[in-house]
Coordinates of C-alpha atoms in Angstrom, one line a residue:
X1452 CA 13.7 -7.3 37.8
X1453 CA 17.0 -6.8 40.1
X1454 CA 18.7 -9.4 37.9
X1455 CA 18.6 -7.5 35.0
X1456 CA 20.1 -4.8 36.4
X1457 CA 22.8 -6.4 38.4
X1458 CA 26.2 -7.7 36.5
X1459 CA 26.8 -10.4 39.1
X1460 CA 23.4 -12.1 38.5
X1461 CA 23.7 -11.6 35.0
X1462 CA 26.6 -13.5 34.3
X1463 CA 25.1 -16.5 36.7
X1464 CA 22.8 -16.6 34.2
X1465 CA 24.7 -16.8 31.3
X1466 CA 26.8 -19.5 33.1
X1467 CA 23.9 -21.7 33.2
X1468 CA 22.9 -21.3 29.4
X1469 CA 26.1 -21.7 28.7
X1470 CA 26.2 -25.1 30.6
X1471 CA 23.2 -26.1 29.2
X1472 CA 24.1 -25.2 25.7
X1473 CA 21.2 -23.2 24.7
X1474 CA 21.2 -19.6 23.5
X1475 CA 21.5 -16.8 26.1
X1476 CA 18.6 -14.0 26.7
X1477 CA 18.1 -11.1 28.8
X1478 CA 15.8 -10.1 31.2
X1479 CA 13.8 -7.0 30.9
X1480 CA 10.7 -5.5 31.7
X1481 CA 7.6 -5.7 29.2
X1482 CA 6.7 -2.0 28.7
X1483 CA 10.6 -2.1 27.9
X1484 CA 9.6 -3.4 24.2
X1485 CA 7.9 -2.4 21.4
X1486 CA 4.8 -4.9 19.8
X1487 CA 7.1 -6.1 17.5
X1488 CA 9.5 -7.5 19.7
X1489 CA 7.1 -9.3 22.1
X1490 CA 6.8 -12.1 20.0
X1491 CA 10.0 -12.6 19.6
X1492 CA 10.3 -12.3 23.4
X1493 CA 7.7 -14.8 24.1
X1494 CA 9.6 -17.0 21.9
X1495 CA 12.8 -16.6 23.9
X1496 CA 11.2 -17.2 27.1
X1497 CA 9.7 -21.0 25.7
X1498 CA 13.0 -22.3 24.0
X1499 CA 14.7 -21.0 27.7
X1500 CA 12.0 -22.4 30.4
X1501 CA 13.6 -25.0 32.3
X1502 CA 16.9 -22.9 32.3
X1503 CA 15.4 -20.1 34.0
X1504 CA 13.6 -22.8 36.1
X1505 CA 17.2 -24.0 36.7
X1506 CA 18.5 -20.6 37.3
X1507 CA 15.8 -18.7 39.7
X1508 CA 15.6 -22.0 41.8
X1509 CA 19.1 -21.6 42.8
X1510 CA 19.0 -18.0 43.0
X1511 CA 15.8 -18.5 45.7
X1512 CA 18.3 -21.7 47.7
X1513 CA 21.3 -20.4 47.3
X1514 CA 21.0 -16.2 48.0
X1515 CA 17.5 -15.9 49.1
X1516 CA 16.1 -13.9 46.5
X1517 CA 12.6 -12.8 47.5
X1518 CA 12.1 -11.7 43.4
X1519 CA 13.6 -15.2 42.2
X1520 CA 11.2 -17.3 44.5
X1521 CA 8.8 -14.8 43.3
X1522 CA 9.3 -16.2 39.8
X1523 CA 9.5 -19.2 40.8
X1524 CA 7.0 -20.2 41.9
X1525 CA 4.6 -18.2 39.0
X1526 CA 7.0 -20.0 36.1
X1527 CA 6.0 -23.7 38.2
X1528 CA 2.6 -23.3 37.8
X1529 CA 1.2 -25.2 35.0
X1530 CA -1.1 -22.5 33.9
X1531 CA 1.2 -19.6 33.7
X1532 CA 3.7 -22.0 31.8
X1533 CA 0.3 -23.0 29.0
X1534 CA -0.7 -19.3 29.1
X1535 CA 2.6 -18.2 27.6
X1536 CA 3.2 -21.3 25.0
X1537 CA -0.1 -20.0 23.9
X1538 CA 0.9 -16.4 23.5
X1539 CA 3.8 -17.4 21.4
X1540 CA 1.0 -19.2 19.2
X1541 CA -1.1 -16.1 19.2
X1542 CA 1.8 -13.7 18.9
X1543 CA 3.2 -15.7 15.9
X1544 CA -0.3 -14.2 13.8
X1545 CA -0.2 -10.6 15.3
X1546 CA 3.2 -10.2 14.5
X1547 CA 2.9 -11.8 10.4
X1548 CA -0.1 -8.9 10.6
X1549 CA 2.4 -6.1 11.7
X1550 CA 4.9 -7.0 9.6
X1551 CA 2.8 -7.4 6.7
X1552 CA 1.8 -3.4 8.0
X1553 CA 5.8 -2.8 7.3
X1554 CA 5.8 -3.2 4.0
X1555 CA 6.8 0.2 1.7
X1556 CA 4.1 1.7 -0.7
X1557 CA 2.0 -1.2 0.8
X1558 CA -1.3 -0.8 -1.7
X1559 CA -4.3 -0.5 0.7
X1560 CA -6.4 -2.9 -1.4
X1561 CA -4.5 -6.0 -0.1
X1562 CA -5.0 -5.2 3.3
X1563 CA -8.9 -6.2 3.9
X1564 CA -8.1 -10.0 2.4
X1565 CA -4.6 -9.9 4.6
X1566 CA -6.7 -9.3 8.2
X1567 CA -9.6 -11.2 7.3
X1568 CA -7.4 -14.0 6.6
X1569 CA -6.3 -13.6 10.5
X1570 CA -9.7 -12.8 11.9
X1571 CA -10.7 -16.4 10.1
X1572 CA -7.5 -18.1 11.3
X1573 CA -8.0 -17.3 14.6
X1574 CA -11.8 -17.9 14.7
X1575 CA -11.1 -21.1 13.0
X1576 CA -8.6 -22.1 16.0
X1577 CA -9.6 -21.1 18.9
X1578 CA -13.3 -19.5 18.9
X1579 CA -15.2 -23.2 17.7
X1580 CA -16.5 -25.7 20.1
X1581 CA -13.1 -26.5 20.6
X1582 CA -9.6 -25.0 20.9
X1583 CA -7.4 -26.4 18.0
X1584 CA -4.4 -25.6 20.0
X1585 CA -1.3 -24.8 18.0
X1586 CA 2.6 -26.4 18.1
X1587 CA 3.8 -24.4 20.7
X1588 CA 0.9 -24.9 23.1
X1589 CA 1.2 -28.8 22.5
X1590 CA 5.1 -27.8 23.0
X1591 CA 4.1 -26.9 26.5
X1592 CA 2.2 -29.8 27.7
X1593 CA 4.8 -32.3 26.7
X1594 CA 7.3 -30.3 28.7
X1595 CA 4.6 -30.2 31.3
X1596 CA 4.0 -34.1 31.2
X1597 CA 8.1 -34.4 31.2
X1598 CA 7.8 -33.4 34.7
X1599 CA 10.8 -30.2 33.6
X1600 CA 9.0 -28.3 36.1
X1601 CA 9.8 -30.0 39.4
X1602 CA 13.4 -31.1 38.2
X1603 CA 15.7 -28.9 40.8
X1604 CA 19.4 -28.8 40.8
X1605 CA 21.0 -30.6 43.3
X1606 CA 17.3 -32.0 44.8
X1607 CA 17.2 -28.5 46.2
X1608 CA 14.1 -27.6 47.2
X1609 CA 12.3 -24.1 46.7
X1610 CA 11.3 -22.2 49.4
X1611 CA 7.1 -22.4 48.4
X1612 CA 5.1 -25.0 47.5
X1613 CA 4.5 -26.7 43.8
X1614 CA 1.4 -26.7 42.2
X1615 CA 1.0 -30.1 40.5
X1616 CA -1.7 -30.5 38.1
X1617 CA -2.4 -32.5 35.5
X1618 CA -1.9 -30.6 31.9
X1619 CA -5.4 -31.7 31.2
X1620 CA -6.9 -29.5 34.5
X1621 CA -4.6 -26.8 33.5
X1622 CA -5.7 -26.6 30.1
X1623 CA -9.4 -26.8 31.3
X1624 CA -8.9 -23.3 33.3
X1625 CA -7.1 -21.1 30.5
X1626 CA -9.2 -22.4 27.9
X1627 CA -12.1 -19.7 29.0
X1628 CA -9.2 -17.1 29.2
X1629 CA -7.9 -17.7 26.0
X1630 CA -11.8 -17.1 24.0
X1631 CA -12.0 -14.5 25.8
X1632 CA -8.6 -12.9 24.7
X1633 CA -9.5 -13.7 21.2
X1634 CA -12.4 -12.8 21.1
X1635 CA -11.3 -9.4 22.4
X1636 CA -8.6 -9.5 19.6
X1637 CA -11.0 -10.1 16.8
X1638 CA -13.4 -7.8 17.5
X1639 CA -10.8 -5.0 17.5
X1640 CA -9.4 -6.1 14.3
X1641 CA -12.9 -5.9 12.9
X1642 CA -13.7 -2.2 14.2
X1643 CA -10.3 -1.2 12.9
X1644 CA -10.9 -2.2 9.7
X1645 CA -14.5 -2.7 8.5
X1646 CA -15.7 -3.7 5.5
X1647 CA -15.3 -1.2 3.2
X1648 CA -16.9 -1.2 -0.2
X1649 CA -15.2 0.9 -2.5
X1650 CA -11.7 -0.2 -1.3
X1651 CA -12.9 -4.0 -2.2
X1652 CA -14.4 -2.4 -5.8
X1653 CA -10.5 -1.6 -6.3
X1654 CA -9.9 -5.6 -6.4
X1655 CA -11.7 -5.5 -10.0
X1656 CA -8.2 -4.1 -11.5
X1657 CA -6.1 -7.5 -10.3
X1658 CA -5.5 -9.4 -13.1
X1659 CA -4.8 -12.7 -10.7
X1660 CA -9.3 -11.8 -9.9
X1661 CA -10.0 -11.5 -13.8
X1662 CA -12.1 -15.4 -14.6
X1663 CA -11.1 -17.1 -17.4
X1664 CA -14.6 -17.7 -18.5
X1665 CA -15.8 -15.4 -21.2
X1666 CA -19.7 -15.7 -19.6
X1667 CA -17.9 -14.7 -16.1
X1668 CA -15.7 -12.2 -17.5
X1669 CA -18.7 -10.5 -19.7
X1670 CA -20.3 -10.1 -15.9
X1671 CA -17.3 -9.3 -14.2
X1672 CA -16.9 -5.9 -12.1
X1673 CA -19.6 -4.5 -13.2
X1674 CA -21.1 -3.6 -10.2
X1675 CA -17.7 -2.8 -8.6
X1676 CA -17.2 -0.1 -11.5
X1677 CA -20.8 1.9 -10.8
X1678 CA -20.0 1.7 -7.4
X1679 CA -16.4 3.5 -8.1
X1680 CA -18.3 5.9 -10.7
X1681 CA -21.0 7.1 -8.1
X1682 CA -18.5 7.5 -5.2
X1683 CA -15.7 9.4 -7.2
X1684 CA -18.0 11.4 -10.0
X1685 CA -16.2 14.5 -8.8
X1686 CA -12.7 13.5 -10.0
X1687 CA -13.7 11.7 -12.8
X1688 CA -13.5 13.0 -16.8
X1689 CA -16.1 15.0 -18.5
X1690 CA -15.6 14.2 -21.8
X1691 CA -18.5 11.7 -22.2
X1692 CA -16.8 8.5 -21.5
X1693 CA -18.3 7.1 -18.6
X1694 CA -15.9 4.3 -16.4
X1695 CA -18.7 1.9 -16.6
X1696 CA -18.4 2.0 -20.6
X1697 CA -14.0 1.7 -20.0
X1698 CA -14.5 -1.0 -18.0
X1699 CA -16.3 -2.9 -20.7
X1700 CA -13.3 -2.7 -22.9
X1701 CA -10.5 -2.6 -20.3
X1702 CA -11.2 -5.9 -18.4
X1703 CA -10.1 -7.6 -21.8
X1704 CA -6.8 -6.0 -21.6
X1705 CA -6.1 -6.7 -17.9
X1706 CA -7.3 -10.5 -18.4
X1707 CA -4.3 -10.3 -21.0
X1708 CA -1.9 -9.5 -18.1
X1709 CA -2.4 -12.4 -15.7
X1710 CA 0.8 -13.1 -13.5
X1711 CA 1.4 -9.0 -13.0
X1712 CA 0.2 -7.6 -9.9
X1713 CA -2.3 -4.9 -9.6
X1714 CA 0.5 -2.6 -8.7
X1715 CA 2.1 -2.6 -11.8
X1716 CA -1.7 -2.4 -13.6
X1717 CA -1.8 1.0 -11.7
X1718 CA 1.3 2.1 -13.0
X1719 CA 0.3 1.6 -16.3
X1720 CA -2.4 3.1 -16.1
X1721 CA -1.3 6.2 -14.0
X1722 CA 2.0 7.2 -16.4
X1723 CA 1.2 5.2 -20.2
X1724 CA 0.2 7.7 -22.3
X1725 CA -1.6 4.7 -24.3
X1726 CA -3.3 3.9 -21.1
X1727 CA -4.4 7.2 -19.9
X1728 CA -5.5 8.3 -23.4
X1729 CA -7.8 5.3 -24.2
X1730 CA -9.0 5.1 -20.0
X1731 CA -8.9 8.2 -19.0
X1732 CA -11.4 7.7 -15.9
X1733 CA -9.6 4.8 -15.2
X1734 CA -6.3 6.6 -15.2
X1735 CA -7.6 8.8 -12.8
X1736 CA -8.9 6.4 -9.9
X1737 CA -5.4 4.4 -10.5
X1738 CA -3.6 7.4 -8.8
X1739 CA -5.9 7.7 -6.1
X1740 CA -5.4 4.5 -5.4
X1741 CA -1.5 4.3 -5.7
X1742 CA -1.3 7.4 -3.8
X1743 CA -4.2 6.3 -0.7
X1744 CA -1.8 5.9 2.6
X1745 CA -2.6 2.6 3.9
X1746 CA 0.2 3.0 7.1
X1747 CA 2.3 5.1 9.1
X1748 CA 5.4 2.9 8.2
X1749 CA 7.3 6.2 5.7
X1750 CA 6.1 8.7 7.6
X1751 CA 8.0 6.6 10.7
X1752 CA 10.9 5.8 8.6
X1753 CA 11.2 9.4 8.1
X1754 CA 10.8 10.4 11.6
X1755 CA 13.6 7.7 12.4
X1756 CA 16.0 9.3 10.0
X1757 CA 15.9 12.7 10.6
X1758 CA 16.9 11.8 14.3
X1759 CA 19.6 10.0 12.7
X1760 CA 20.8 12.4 10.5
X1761 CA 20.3 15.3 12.1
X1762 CA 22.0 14.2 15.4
X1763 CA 24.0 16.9 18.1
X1764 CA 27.0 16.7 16.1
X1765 CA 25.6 17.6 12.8
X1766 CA 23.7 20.4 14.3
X1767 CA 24.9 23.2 12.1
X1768 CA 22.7 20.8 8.8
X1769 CA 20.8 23.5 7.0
X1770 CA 16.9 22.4 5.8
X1771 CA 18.3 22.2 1.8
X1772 CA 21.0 19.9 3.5
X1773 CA 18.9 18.0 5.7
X1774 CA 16.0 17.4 3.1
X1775 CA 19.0 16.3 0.4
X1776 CA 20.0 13.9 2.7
X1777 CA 16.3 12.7 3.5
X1778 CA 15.7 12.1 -0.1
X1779 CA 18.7 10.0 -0.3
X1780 CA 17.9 7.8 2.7
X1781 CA 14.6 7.3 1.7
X1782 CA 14.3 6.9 -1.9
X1783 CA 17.8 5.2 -2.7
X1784 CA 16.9 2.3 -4.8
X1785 CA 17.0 -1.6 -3.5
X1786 CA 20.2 -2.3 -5.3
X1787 CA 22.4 0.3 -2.9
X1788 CA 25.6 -0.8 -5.0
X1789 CA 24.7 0.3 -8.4
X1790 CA 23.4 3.5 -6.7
X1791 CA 26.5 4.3 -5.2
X1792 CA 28.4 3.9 -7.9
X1793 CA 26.0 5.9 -10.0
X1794 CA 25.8 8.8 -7.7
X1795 CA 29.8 8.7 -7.4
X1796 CA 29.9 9.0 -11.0
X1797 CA 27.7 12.2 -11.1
X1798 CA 30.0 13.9 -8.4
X1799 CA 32.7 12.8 -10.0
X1800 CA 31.6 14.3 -13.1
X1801 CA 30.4 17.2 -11.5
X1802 CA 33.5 17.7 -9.9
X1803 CA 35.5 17.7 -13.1
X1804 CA 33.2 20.3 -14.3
X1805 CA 33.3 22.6 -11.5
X1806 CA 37.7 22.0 -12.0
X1807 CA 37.7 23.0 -15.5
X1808 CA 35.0 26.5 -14.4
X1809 CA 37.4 27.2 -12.1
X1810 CA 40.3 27.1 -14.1
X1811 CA 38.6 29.1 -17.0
X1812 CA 37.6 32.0 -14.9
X1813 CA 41.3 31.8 -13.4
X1814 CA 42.3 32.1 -16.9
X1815 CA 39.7 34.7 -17.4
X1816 CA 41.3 36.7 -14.3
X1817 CA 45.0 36.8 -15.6
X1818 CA 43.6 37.7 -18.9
X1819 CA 41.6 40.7 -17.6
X1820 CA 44.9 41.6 -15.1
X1821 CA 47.4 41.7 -18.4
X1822 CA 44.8 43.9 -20.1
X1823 CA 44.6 46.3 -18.1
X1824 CA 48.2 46.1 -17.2
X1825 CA 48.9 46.9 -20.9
X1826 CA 46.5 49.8 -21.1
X1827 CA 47.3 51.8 -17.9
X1828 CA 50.7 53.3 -18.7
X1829 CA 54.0 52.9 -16.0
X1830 CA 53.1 56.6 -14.5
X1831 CA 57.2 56.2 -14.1
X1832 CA 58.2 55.6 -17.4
X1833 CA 60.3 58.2 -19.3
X1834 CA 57.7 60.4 -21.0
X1835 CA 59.2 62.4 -24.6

């Protein structure tokens, strides 16, 4: 819009949330941010409604601003104002699903239970008989039902009409709009990530899944481990230890390890020598499944940092360089302090290494230069 590109309509802007108190935001287009930020976005827009009511009403009195009446008169209308109080609700979910997406070395066996925990949240709220509508929607009809919509500066009146309806009416005609949306939204989710049975059959090597019940536990992940057996027989061992007959001794040793994660159970069993000795087959499927890409979140990070590395004033950065620095931006450890300090250390020891080389072949040098100074004789000297 022309305000977000002008400085003078800008600052009225700010002026207003500043005499209002509230926190400022800026007006963009939408294909202007990525998923991530919509959200957030959304949720600026709610907590700032009856300031940019404020604001665009005096813009449409005062300079005549086709755009602002424009605005207006959409932001007035109880259902545009319910539509987006409901997006923030919806947008809330989508985004704890993205982020969740963000994660590094994110294990791909967490992610069916993580989106079918969303697909049933949002079934649960807004796909029944009726809509459970959320805080934020319930957010908008008491700001709706405060009559913050018709409240002008000044009793100035707009330049168009008002739609008055009652929040109940309004509700009444997004409510089809909204299933639909969902509905939409689920079914995506569920073509993007069907059910999947050997990524479930993974689940067996959570200790947090093992049952306490030795009847239970005799039973447990049985199935699960035949299922992983016949889909990865070519990788498996040869050596006549099938993963059905590990299983029936490892599940003991996992039930032993309740309160780790199944991470660290694939670690173990991926680099203990113990581990991979006694559960060989075992060993082998925890690598696949430590090493199965669940996102596009490194490969991003990676793309992000070679742009950032490798900008037009370090141009001259050879690939030995340019990978060096890679590896340090993306593997550093969480704790940067102790790193730097311990990669310091190295150069610093380095350094002092590469001081004393350089003084020994300097010493080297005058050594070699006084030896052959002493066997060449002075072609000037006094010969007998």
């Amino acid at each position: 819009m022309s305000s977000s590109r002008s400085t003078v309509k800008h600052s009225g802007l700010e002026e207003v949330f500043h005499v209002l108190e509230t926190s400022t935001i800026k007006l963009a287009k939408a294909c202007h941010f990525k998923w991530i930020n919509r959200g957030r976005a959304i949720q600026a827009i709610c907590k700032s409604y009856q300031t940019l009511i404020i604001y665009f009403s005096d813009m449409s009195y005062s300079d005549h601003d086709i755009t602002a009446e424009s605005i207006l008169l959409k932001l007035q209308q109880p259902r545009i104002l319910l539509a987006i109080f409901f997006l923030r609700d919806l947008l809330h979910h989508l985004d704890n699903l993205s982020l969740f997406f963000q994660e590094r070395f994110l294990n791909p066996v967490r992610i069916p239970e993580k989106v079918q925990s969303t697909i049933n949240l949002l079934e649960c709220k807004y796909l029944g008989n009726n809509i459970l509508w959320e805080s934020s929607f319930l957010l908008g009809i008491q700001l709706l039902e405060s009559g913050a919509l018709s409240r002008l500066p000044l009793a100035r009146k707009p330049h168009g009409p008002i739609l008055h309806k009652t929040a109940a009416k309004a509700t009444d005609e997004i409510a089809d709009s909204v299933k639909t949306l969902v509905r939409n939204i689920v079914d995506s989710l569920k073509e993007r990530f069907p059910n999947n049975a050997i990524i479930r059959a993974f689940r067996i090597l959570d200790p947090d899944r093992i049952p306490s019940d030795p009847e239970k536990l005799a039973q447990y992940g049985n199935s699960e481990a035949a299922a992983l057996q016949n889909h990865f027989s070519d990788l498996l061992s040869s050596d006549g230890k099938d993963l059905v007959a590990e299983w029936d001794q490892m599940k003991y040793l996992i039930a032993s390890r309740k309160g780790e994660s199944l991470d660290e159970v694939c670690i173990d069993l991926a680099h203990s020598d113990m581990w991979r000795k006694e559960y060989p087959n075992f060993s082998i499927l925890s690598e696949v499944c430590m090493v199965m890409s669940a996102s596009t979140t490194e490969p991003d990070r990676g793309f992000t940092s070679v742009n950032l590395i490798k900008n037009k004033y370090r141009n001259l950065l050879t690939s030995d360089q340019l990978d060096q620095l890679l590896r340090l931006c993306l593997e550093k450890p969480e704790d940067t302090q102790d790193y730097l300090d311990a990669a310091y250390a190295a150069w610093l020891q380095a350094e002092q290494w590469r001081l004393l080389l350089k003084e020994w072949r300097r010493g080297e040098e005058s050594k070699t230069e006084s030896d052959s100074t002493e066997s060449d004789p002075d072609p000037l000297s006094d010969s007998e």
